Coordinates of N, CA and C in Angstrom, one line a residue:
X30 N 3.9 6.2 17.8 CA 5.3 6.0 17.5 C 5.5 6.5 16.0
X31 N 6.8 6.8 15.7 CA 7.1 7.0 14.3 C 8.3 6.1 13.9
X32 N 8.2 5.5 12.7 CA 9.2 4.6 12.3 C 9.7 5.0 10.9
X33 N 10.9 4.6 10.6 CA 11.5 4.7 9.3 C 11.6 3.3 8.7
X34 N 11.0 3.0 7.6 CA 11.0 1.7 7.0 C 11.8 1.8 5.7
X35 N 13.0 1.1 5.7 CA 13.9 1.2 4.5 C 14.1 -0.2 4.0
X36 N 14.5 -0.2 2.7 CA 14.8 -1.5 2.1 C 16.1 -2.1 2.7
X37 N 16.2 -3.4 2.7 CA 15.2 -4.4 2.3 C 14.0 -4.4 3.3
X38 N 12.8 -4.5 2.7 CA 11.6 -4.6 3.5 C 11.4 -6.0 4.0
X39 N 11.1 -6.2 5.3 CA 10.9 -7.5 5.9 C 9.8 -7.5 6.9
X40 N 9.3 -8.7 7.2 CA 8.3 -8.7 8.3 C 8.8 -8.3 9.6
X41 N 10.1 -8.6 9.9 CA 10.7 -8.3 11.1 C 10.7 -6.8 11.3
X42 N 10.9 -6.0 10.3 CA 10.9 -4.5 10.4 C 9.5 -3.9 10.6
X43 N 8.4 -4.6 10.4 CA 7.1 -4.1 10.5 C 6.3 -4.7 11.7
X44 N 6.9 -5.7 12.3 CA 6.2 -6.5 13.4 C 5.7 -5.6 14.5
X45 N 6.4 -4.5 14.8 CA 6.0 -3.7 16.0 C 5.1 -2.5 15.6
X46 N 4.8 -2.4 14.3 CA 4.0 -1.3 13.9 C 2.6 -1.5 14.4
X47 N 2.0 -0.4 14.9 CA 0.6 -0.5 15.5 C -0.3 0.6 14.8
X48 N -1.5 0.3 14.8 CA -2.5 1.2 14.2 C -2.3 2.6 14.8
X49 N -2.2 3.6 13.9 CA -2.0 5.0 14.4 C -0.5 5.4 14.3
X50 N 0.4 4.5 14.2 CA 1.8 4.8 14.1 C 2.1 5.5 12.7
X51 N 3.1 6.4 12.7 CA 3.5 7.1 11.5 C 4.7 6.3 10.9
X52 N 4.8 6.2 9.6 CA 5.9 5.5 9.0 C 6.4 6.3 7.8
X53 N 7.7 6.4 7.7 CA 8.3 7.1 6.5 C 9.0 6.0 5.7
X54 N 8.5 5.7 4.5 CA 9.1 4.6 3.7 C 10.1 5.1 2.7
X55 N 11.2 4.5 2.7 CA 12.2 4.7 1.7 C 12.6 3.4 1.0
X56 N 12.5 3.4 -0.3 CA 12.9 2.2 -1.1 C 12.0 2.0 -2.3
X57 N 12.1 0.8 -2.8 CA 11.3 0.5 -4.0 C 10.0 0.0 -3.7
X58 N 8.9 0.6 -4.2 CA 7.6 0.1 -4.1 C 7.0 0.0 -5.5
X59 N 5.8 -0.6 -5.6 CA 5.2 -0.8 -6.9 C 3.8 -0.2 -6.8
X60 N 3.3 0.2 -8.0 CA 2.0 0.7 -8.1 C 1.1 -0.3 -8.8
X61 N -0.1 -0.4 -8.4 CA -1.1 -1.3 -9.0 C -2.5 -0.9 -8.5
X62 N -3.4 -0.8 -9.4 CA -4.8 -0.6 -9.1 C -5.6 -1.8 -9.5
X63 N -6.9 -1.7 -9.5 CA -7.8 -2.8 -9.7 C -7.5 -3.6 -11.1
X64 N -7.4 -2.9 -12.2 CA -7.1 -3.5 -13.4 C -5.8 -4.3 -13.4
X65 N -4.8 -3.7 -12.9 CA -3.5 -4.4 -12.8 C -3.6 -5.6 -11.8
X66 N -4.3 -5.4 -10.7 CA -4.4 -6.5 -9.8 C -5.2 -7.7 -10.4
X67 N -6.2 -7.4 -11.2 CA -6.9 -8.5 -11.9 C -6.0 -9.2 -12.9
X68 N -5.2 -8.5 -13.6 CA -4.2 -9.2 -14.5 C -3.2 -10.0 -13.8
X69 N -2.6 -9.4 -12.7 CA -1.6 -10.1 -11.9 C -2.2 -11.4 -11.4
X70 N -3.4 -11.4 -10.9 CA -4.1 -12.6 -10.3 C -4.3 -13.6 -11.4
X71 N -4.7 -13.2 -12.6 CA -4.9 -14.1 -13.7 C -3.6 -14.7 -14.1
X72 N -2.5 -14.0 -14.1 CA -1.2 -14.5 -14.4 C -0.8 -15.6 -13.4
X73 N -1.1 -15.3 -12.1 CA -0.7 -16.3 -11.1 C -1.6 -17.6 -11.3
X74 N -2.8 -17.4 -11.6 CA -3.7 -18.6 -11.8 C -3.2 -19.4 -13.0
X75 N -2.6 -18.8 -14.0 CA -2.1 -19.5 -15.2 C -0.6 -20.0 -14.9
X76 N -0.1 -19.7 -13.7 CA 1.3 -20.2 -13.4 C 2.4 -19.3 -14.1
X77 N 2.0 -18.1 -14.5 CA 3.0 -17.3 -15.2 C 3.7 -16.4 -14.2
X78 N 4.9 -15.9 -14.6 CA 5.6 -15.0 -13.8 C 4.9 -13.6 -13.8
X79 N 4.9 -13.0 -12.7 CA 4.3 -11.6 -12.6 C 5.4 -10.6 -12.7
X80 N 5.0 -9.3 -12.8 CA 6.0 -8.2 -13.1 C 7.0 -7.9 -12.1
X81 N 6.7 -8.3 -10.8 CA 7.7 -8.1 -9.7 C 7.5 -9.2 -8.7
X82 N 8.5 -9.3 -7.8 CA 8.4 -10.3 -6.8 C 7.4 -9.9 -5.7
X83 N 6.4 -10.7 -5.5 CA 5.4 -10.4 -4.5 C 5.9 -10.4 -3.1
X84 N 6.8 -11.4 -2.8 CA 7.3 -11.5 -1.4 C 8.0 -10.3 -0.9
X85 N 7.6 -9.8 0.2 CA 8.2 -8.6 0.8 C 7.9 -7.3 0.0
X86 N 7.0 -7.3 -0.9 CA 6.7 -6.1 -1.7 C 5.7 -5.2 -1.0
X87 N 5.8 -4.0 -1.4 CA 4.8 -2.9 -1.0 C 4.1 -2.4 -2.2
X88 N 2.8 -2.5 -2.2 CA 2.0 -2.0 -3.4 C 1.3 -0.8 -3.0
X89 N 1.4 0.2 -3.8 CA 0.7 1.5 -3.6 C -0.4 1.6 -4.6
X90 N -1.6 1.7 -4.1 CA -2.8 1.8 -4.9 C -2.9 3.2 -5.4
X91 N -2.3 3.5 -6.6 CA -2.3 4.8 -7.2 C -2.3 4.7 -8.7
X92 N -2.9 5.7 -9.3 CA -2.8 5.9 -10.7 C -2.4 7.3 -11.0
X93 N -1.1 7.5 -11.0 CA -0.5 8.9 -11.1 C -0.9 9.6 -12.4
X94 N -0.9 10.9 -12.3 CA -1.1 11.7 -13.5 C 0.3 11.8 -14.3
X95 N 0.2 12.3 -15.5 CA 1.5 12.4 -16.2 C 2.5 13.3 -15.5
X96 N 3.7 13.0 -15.7 CA 4.8 13.8 -15.0 C 5.0 15.1 -15.7
X97 N 5.2 16.2 -14.9 CA 5.6 17.5 -15.4 C 7.1 17.4 -15.8
X98 N 7.5 18.3 -16.7 CA 8.9 18.3 -17.1 C 9.8 18.3 -15.9
X99 N 10.8 17.5 -15.9 CA 11.8 17.4 -14.8 C 11.4 16.6 -13.6
X100 N 10.2 16.1 -13.6 CA 9.7 15.3 -12.5 C 9.5 13.8 -12.9
X101 N 9.7 12.9 -12.0 CA 9.5 11.5 -12.4 C 8.1 11.0 -12.4
X102 N 7.2 11.8 -11.8 CA 5.8 11.4 -11.8 C 4.9 12.6 -11.5
X103 N 3.6 12.5 -11.9 CA 2.7 13.6 -11.7 C 2.1 13.4 -10.3
X104 N 0.9 14.0 -10.1 CA 0.2 13.8 -8.8 C 0.0 12.4 -8.5
X105 N 0.2 11.9 -7.3 CA 0.2 10.5 -6.9 C -0.5 10.2 -5.6
X106 N -1.8 10.6 -5.6 CA -2.6 10.4 -4.4 C -3.2 9.0 -4.4
X107 N -3.5 8.5 -3.2 CA -4.0 7.1 -3.1 C -5.4 6.9 -3.7
X108 N -5.7 5.8 -4.2 CA -7.0 5.5 -4.6 C -7.7 4.7 -3.5
X109 N -9.0 4.5 -3.6 CA -9.8 3.8 -2.6 C -9.5 2.3 -2.6
X110 N -9.1 1.8 -1.5 CA -8.5 0.5 -1.4 C -9.4 -0.7 -1.6
X111 N -10.7 -0.5 -1.3 CA -11.6 -1.6 -1.3 C -11.7 -2.3 -2.7
X112 N -11.3 -1.5 -3.7 CA -11.3 -2.0 -5.1 C -10.4 -3.2 -5.2
X113 N -9.4 -3.3 -4.4 CA -8.4 -4.4 -4.4 C -8.7 -5.5 -3.4
X114 N -9.8 -5.4 -2.7 CA -10.1 -6.4 -1.7 C -10.2 -7.8 -2.2
X115 N -10.7 -8.0 -3.4 CA -10.9 -9.3 -4.0 C -9.5 -10.0 -4.2
X116 N -8.5 -9.2 -4.4 CA -7.2 -9.7 -4.8 C -6.2 -9.7 -3.7
X117 N -6.3 -8.8 -2.7 CA -5.3 -8.6 -1.7 C -5.0 -9.8 -0.8
X118 N -6.0 -10.6 -0.4 CA -5.7 -11.8 0.5 C -4.7 -12.7 -0.2
X119 N -4.9 -13.0 -1.5 CA -4.0 -13.9 -2.2 C -2.6 -13.4 -2.2
X120 N -2.5 -12.1 -2.5 CA -1.1 -11.5 -2.6 C -0.5 -11.5 -1.2
X121 N -1.2 -11.2 -0.2 CA -0.7 -11.2 1.2 C -0.3 -12.7 1.6
X122 N -1.1 -13.7 1.2 CA -0.7 -15.1 1.5 C 0.6 -15.5 0.7
X123 N 0.9 -14.8 -0.4 CA 2.1 -15.0 -1.1 C 3.3 -14.3 -0.6
X124 N 3.1 -13.5 0.5 CA 4.2 -12.8 1.1 C 4.2 -11.3 0.9
X125 N 3.2 -10.7 0.3 CA 3.2 -9.2 0.2 C 3.3 -8.6 1.6
X126 N 4.1 -7.6 1.8 CA 4.3 -7.1 3.1 C 3.4 -6.0 3.5
X127 N 3.1 -5.1 2.5 CA 2.3 -3.9 2.9 C 1.5 -3.4 1.6
X128 N 0.4 -2.8 1.9 CA -0.5 -2.1 0.9 C -0.6 -0.7 1.4
X129 N -0.6 0.2 0.4 CA -0.8 1.6 0.6 C -2.0 2.1 -0.1
X130 N -2.9 2.8 0.6 CA -4.1 3.3 -0.1 C -4.9 4.2 0.8
X131 N -6.2 4.2 0.7 CA -7.0 5.0 1.6 C -8.4 4.2 1.7
X132 N -9.0 4.4 2.9 CA -10.3 3.8 3.1 C -10.2 2.4 3.8
X133 N -11.4 2.0 4.2 CA -11.6 0.8 5.0 C -11.4 -0.4 4.1
X134 N -11.1 -1.6 4.7 CA -10.9 -2.8 4.0 C -11.9 -3.8 4.5
X135 N -12.0 -4.9 3.7 CA -13.0 -6.0 4.1 C -12.4 -6.8 5.2
X136 N -13.3 -7.6 5.8 CA -12.9 -8.5 6.9 C -11.9 -9.5 6.4
X137 N -12.0 -9.9 5.1 CA -11.1 -10.9 4.5 C -9.7 -10.3 4.4
X138 N -9.6 -9.0 4.1 CA -8.3 -8.4 4.0 C -7.7 -8.2 5.4
X139 N -8.5 -7.8 6.3 CA -8.0 -7.6 7.7 C -7.5 -9.0 8.3
X140 N -8.2 -10.1 8.0 CA -7.8 -11.4 8.5 C -6.5 -11.8 7.8
X141 N -6.3 -11.5 6.5 CA -5.1 -11.8 5.8 C -3.9 -11.0 6.3
X142 N -4.1 -9.7 6.7 CA -3.1 -8.9 7.2 C -2.5 -9.6 8.5
X143 N -3.4 -10.0 9.4 CA -3.0 -10.6 10.7 C -2.4 -11.9 10.4
X144 N -3.0 -12.7 9.6 CA -2.5 -14.1 9.3 C -1.1 -14.1 8.7
X145 N -0.8 -13.0 8.0 CA 0.5 -13.0 7.3 C 1.5 -12.0 7.9
X146 N 1.2 -11.3 9.0 CA 2.1 -10.4 9.6 C 2.4 -9.2 8.8
X147 N 1.4 -8.7 8.1 CA 1.5 -7.6 7.1 C 0.9 -6.3 7.7
X148 N 0.9 -5.3 6.9 CA 0.3 -4.0 7.4 C -0.4 -3.4 6.2
X149 N -1.4 -2.6 6.5 CA -2.1 -1.7 5.5 C -1.8 -0.3 6.0
X150 N -1.2 0.5 5.1 CA -0.8 1.9 5.4 C -1.7 2.8 4.6
X151 N -2.0 3.9 5.2 CA -2.8 5.0 4.6 C -1.9 6.1 4.1
X152 N -2.1 6.5 2.9 CA -1.5 7.7 2.3 C -2.5 8.9 2.6
X153 N -2.0 10.0 2.5 CA -2.8 11.2 2.7 C -3.7 11.5 1.5
X154 N -5.0 11.3 1.7 CA -5.9 11.6 0.6 C -6.0 13.1 0.4
X155 N -6.0 13.5 -0.8 CA -6.1 15.0 -1.1 C -4.8 15.7 -1.1
X156 N -3.7 14.9 -0.9 CA -2.4 15.5 -0.9 C -1.5 14.8 -2.0
X157 N -2.1 14.7 -3.2 CA -1.4 14.0 -4.2 C 0.0 14.6 -4.6
X158 N 0.0 15.9 -4.6 CA 1.2 16.6 -5.0 C 2.3 16.4 -4.0
X159 N 1.9 16.4 -2.7 CA 2.9 16.1 -1.6 C 3.5 14.7 -1.7
X160 N 2.6 13.7 -2.0 CA 3.0 12.4 -2.2 C 4.0 12.2 -3.3
X161 N 3.7 12.9 -4.4 CA 4.5 12.9 -5.6 C 5.9 13.4 -5.4
X162 N 6.1 14.4 -4.5 CA 7.4 15.0 -4.2 C 8.3 13.9 -3.5
X163 N 7.8 12.9 -3.0 CA 8.6 11.9 -2.3 C 9.1 10.8 -3.3
X164 N 8.6 10.9 -4.5 CA 9.0 9.9 -5.6 C 10.2 10.4 -6.3
X165 N 11.3 9.6 -6.2 CA 12.6 9.9 -6.8 C 12.6 9.4 -8.2
X166 N 12.1 8.2 -8.5 CA 12.1 7.7 -9.8 C 10.8 6.8 -10.1
X167 N 10.4 6.7 -11.3 CA 9.2 6.0 -11.7 C 9.5 5.4 -13.1
X168 N 9.2 4.1 -13.1 CA 9.4 3.3 -14.4 C 8.2 2.4 -14.6
X169 N 7.5 2.4 -15.7 CA 6.5 1.5 -16.1 C 7.1 0.1 -16.3
X170 N 6.7 -0.9 -15.6 CA 7.3 -2.2 -15.8 C 6.3 -3.2 -16.3
X171 N 5.0 -2.9 -16.4 CA 4.0 -3.9 -16.9 C 2.7 -3.1 -17.3
X172 N 2.0 -3.7 -18.2 CA 0.6 -3.3 -18.6 C 0.6 -1.8 -19.0
X173 N 1.5 -1.4 -19.8 CA 1.5 0.0 -20.3 C 0.2 0.4 -20.9
X174 N -0.5 -0.6 -21.5 CA -1.8 -0.3 -22.1 C -2.8 0.3 -21.1
X175 N -2.6 0.1 -19.8 CA -3.5 0.6 -18.8 C -3.3 2.0 -18.5
X176 N -2.4 2.7 -19.1 CA -2.2 4.1 -18.9 C -1.8 4.4 -17.4
X177 N -2.6 5.2 -16.8 CA -2.3 5.6 -15.4 C -2.3 4.4 -14.5
X178 N -3.0 3.3 -14.9 CA -3.1 2.1 -14.0 C -2.0 1.1 -14.3
X179 N -1.1 1.4 -15.2 CA 0.0 0.5 -15.5 C 0.8 0.2 -14.2
X180 N 1.5 -0.9 -14.1 CA 2.3 -1.2 -12.9 C 3.6 -0.4 -13.1
X181 N 4.0 0.3 -12.0 CA 5.2 1.1 -12.0 C 6.1 0.7 -10.9
X182 N 7.4 0.8 -11.1 CA 8.3 0.6 -10.0 C 8.8 2.0 -9.6
X183 N 8.5 2.3 -8.4 CA 8.8 3.6 -7.8 C 10.0 3.5 -6.8
X184 N 10.8 4.5 -6.8 CA 11.7 4.6 -5.7 C 11.3 5.9 -4.9
X185 N 10.9 5.7 -3.6 CA 10.4 6.8 -2.8 C 11.4 7.1 -1.6
X186 N 11.4 8.3 -1.2 CA 12.2 8.7 0.0 C 11.3 9.3 1.0
X187 N 11.2 8.7 2.1 CA 10.4 9.2 3.3 C 9.0 9.5 2.9
X188 N 8.3 8.5 2.2 CA 6.9 8.6 1.9 C 6.1 8.6 3.2
X189 N 5.4 9.6 3.5 CA 4.7 9.7 4.8 C 3.4 8.9 4.8
X190 N 3.3 7.9 5.7 CA 2.2 7.0 5.8 C 1.7 6.8 7.2
X191 N 0.5 6.3 7.4 CA 0.0 6.0 8.7 C -0.5 4.5 8.7
X192 N -0.1 3.8 9.8 CA -0.6 2.4 9.9 C -2.1 2.4 10.2
X193 N -2.8 1.7 9.4 CA -4.3 1.6 9.6 C -4.6 0.2 10.1
X194 N -4.1 -0.9 9.5 CA -4.2 -2.2 9.9 C -2.9 -2.8 10.3
X195 N -2.8 -3.4 11.5 CA -1.5 -3.9 11.9 C -1.6 -5.4 12.0
X196 N -0.4 -6.1 12.2 CA -0.3 -7.5 12.3 C -0.9 -8.1 13.6
X197 N -1.2 -7.2 14.5 CA -1.8 -7.7 15.8 C -3.3 -7.5 15.8
X198 N -3.9 -7.1 14.6 CA -5.3 -6.9 14.5 C -5.8 -5.5 14.8
X199 N -4.9 -4.6 15.0 CA -5.3 -3.2 15.3 C -5.9 -2.6 14.0
X200 N -6.9 -1.7 14.2 CA -7.6 -1.1 13.1 C -7.8 0.4 13.4
X201 N -7.1 1.3 12.9 CA -7.2 2.7 13.2 C -8.6 3.2 12.9
X202 N -9.2 2.8 11.9 CA -10.6 3.3 11.6 C -11.5 2.9 12.7
X203 N -11.4 1.8 13.3 CA -12.3 1.4 14.4 C -11.8 2.1 15.7
X204 N -10.5 1.9 16.0 CA -10.0 2.5 17.3 C -10.1 4.0 17.3
X205 N -9.8 4.6 16.2 CA -9.9 6.1 16.1 C -11.3 6.6 16.4
X206 N -12.3 5.9 15.8 CA -13.7 6.3 16.0 C -14.0 6.1 17.5
X207 N -13.6 4.9 18.1 CA -14.0 4.7 19.5 C -13.3 5.7 20.4
X208 N -12.1 6.1 20.1 CA -11.4 7.1 21.0 C -12.1 8.4 20.8
X209 N -12.5 8.8 19.6 CA -13.1 10.0 19.4 C -14.5 10.1 20.2
X210 N -15.2 9.0 20.1 CA -16.5 8.9 20.8 C -16.3 9.0 22.3
X211 N -15.3 8.3 22.8 CA -15.0 8.4 24.3 C -14.7 9.8 24.7
X212 N -14.0 10.5 23.8 CA -13.5 11.9 24.2 C -14.7 12.9 24.1
X213 N -15.7 12.6 23.4 CA -16.8 13.5 23.2 C -18.0 13.3 24.2
X214 N -17.9 12.1 24.9 CA -19.0 11.8 25.8 C -18.7 12.5 27.1
X215 N -19.6 13.2 27.7 CA -19.4 13.9 28.9 C -20.2 13.4 30.0

C-alpha cells in the first residue's frame, strides 16, 4: 500500500501502516542524531522542557550538509538508526509517533514501537540529494553547537519513506529476508 501522511500527525493516521508500505510525509518533522538524543534525554531526566513537543512527533535521524545558495538544506540522507536505540524507547513511551532512519533496530525499540502504536520508517540510504529536495524549510531550534547534529525543525513535502517496523509487530528486514529466501528456494 501507499499512504500520504500529513499534519497533524496522529496514531490514528498510522495504525494501518504495515511493514513494506510506502509513505509520503508532508508536514513538520525534527532532526536529531545521537548527540542531540543524549542531550534531550538528559533534559528530560532533569525535568526541563525539551526543544519540541515529543507527543506525535516524527524525528529524522539526519545530519544534513550545509545548504547551497537558494536551498533550505544540503544533502539530507539518513544516518544509521541503532545509534539512537538507547534513547528511542523513552521517547516512544512519551508519545513520539515515528522515527526515520536506516538499518535495523534493537528488540527494545521494536517492543516500544508495538507498545506505543508507533512506526519506524526508512529513508533511502544513498539518496541524500533526493531527500533534501523534499525539504521546503529548515530552522535550527536547539544545540547549534552540535553543527550538523543540531536539532532542526523541517517542513517536508512528500518525503518518500518505507515502513520498516509497524505497530502490529511487522518487521520489513525480517519479512523481506524471509520472502526473498522463499522465492529463491526451488
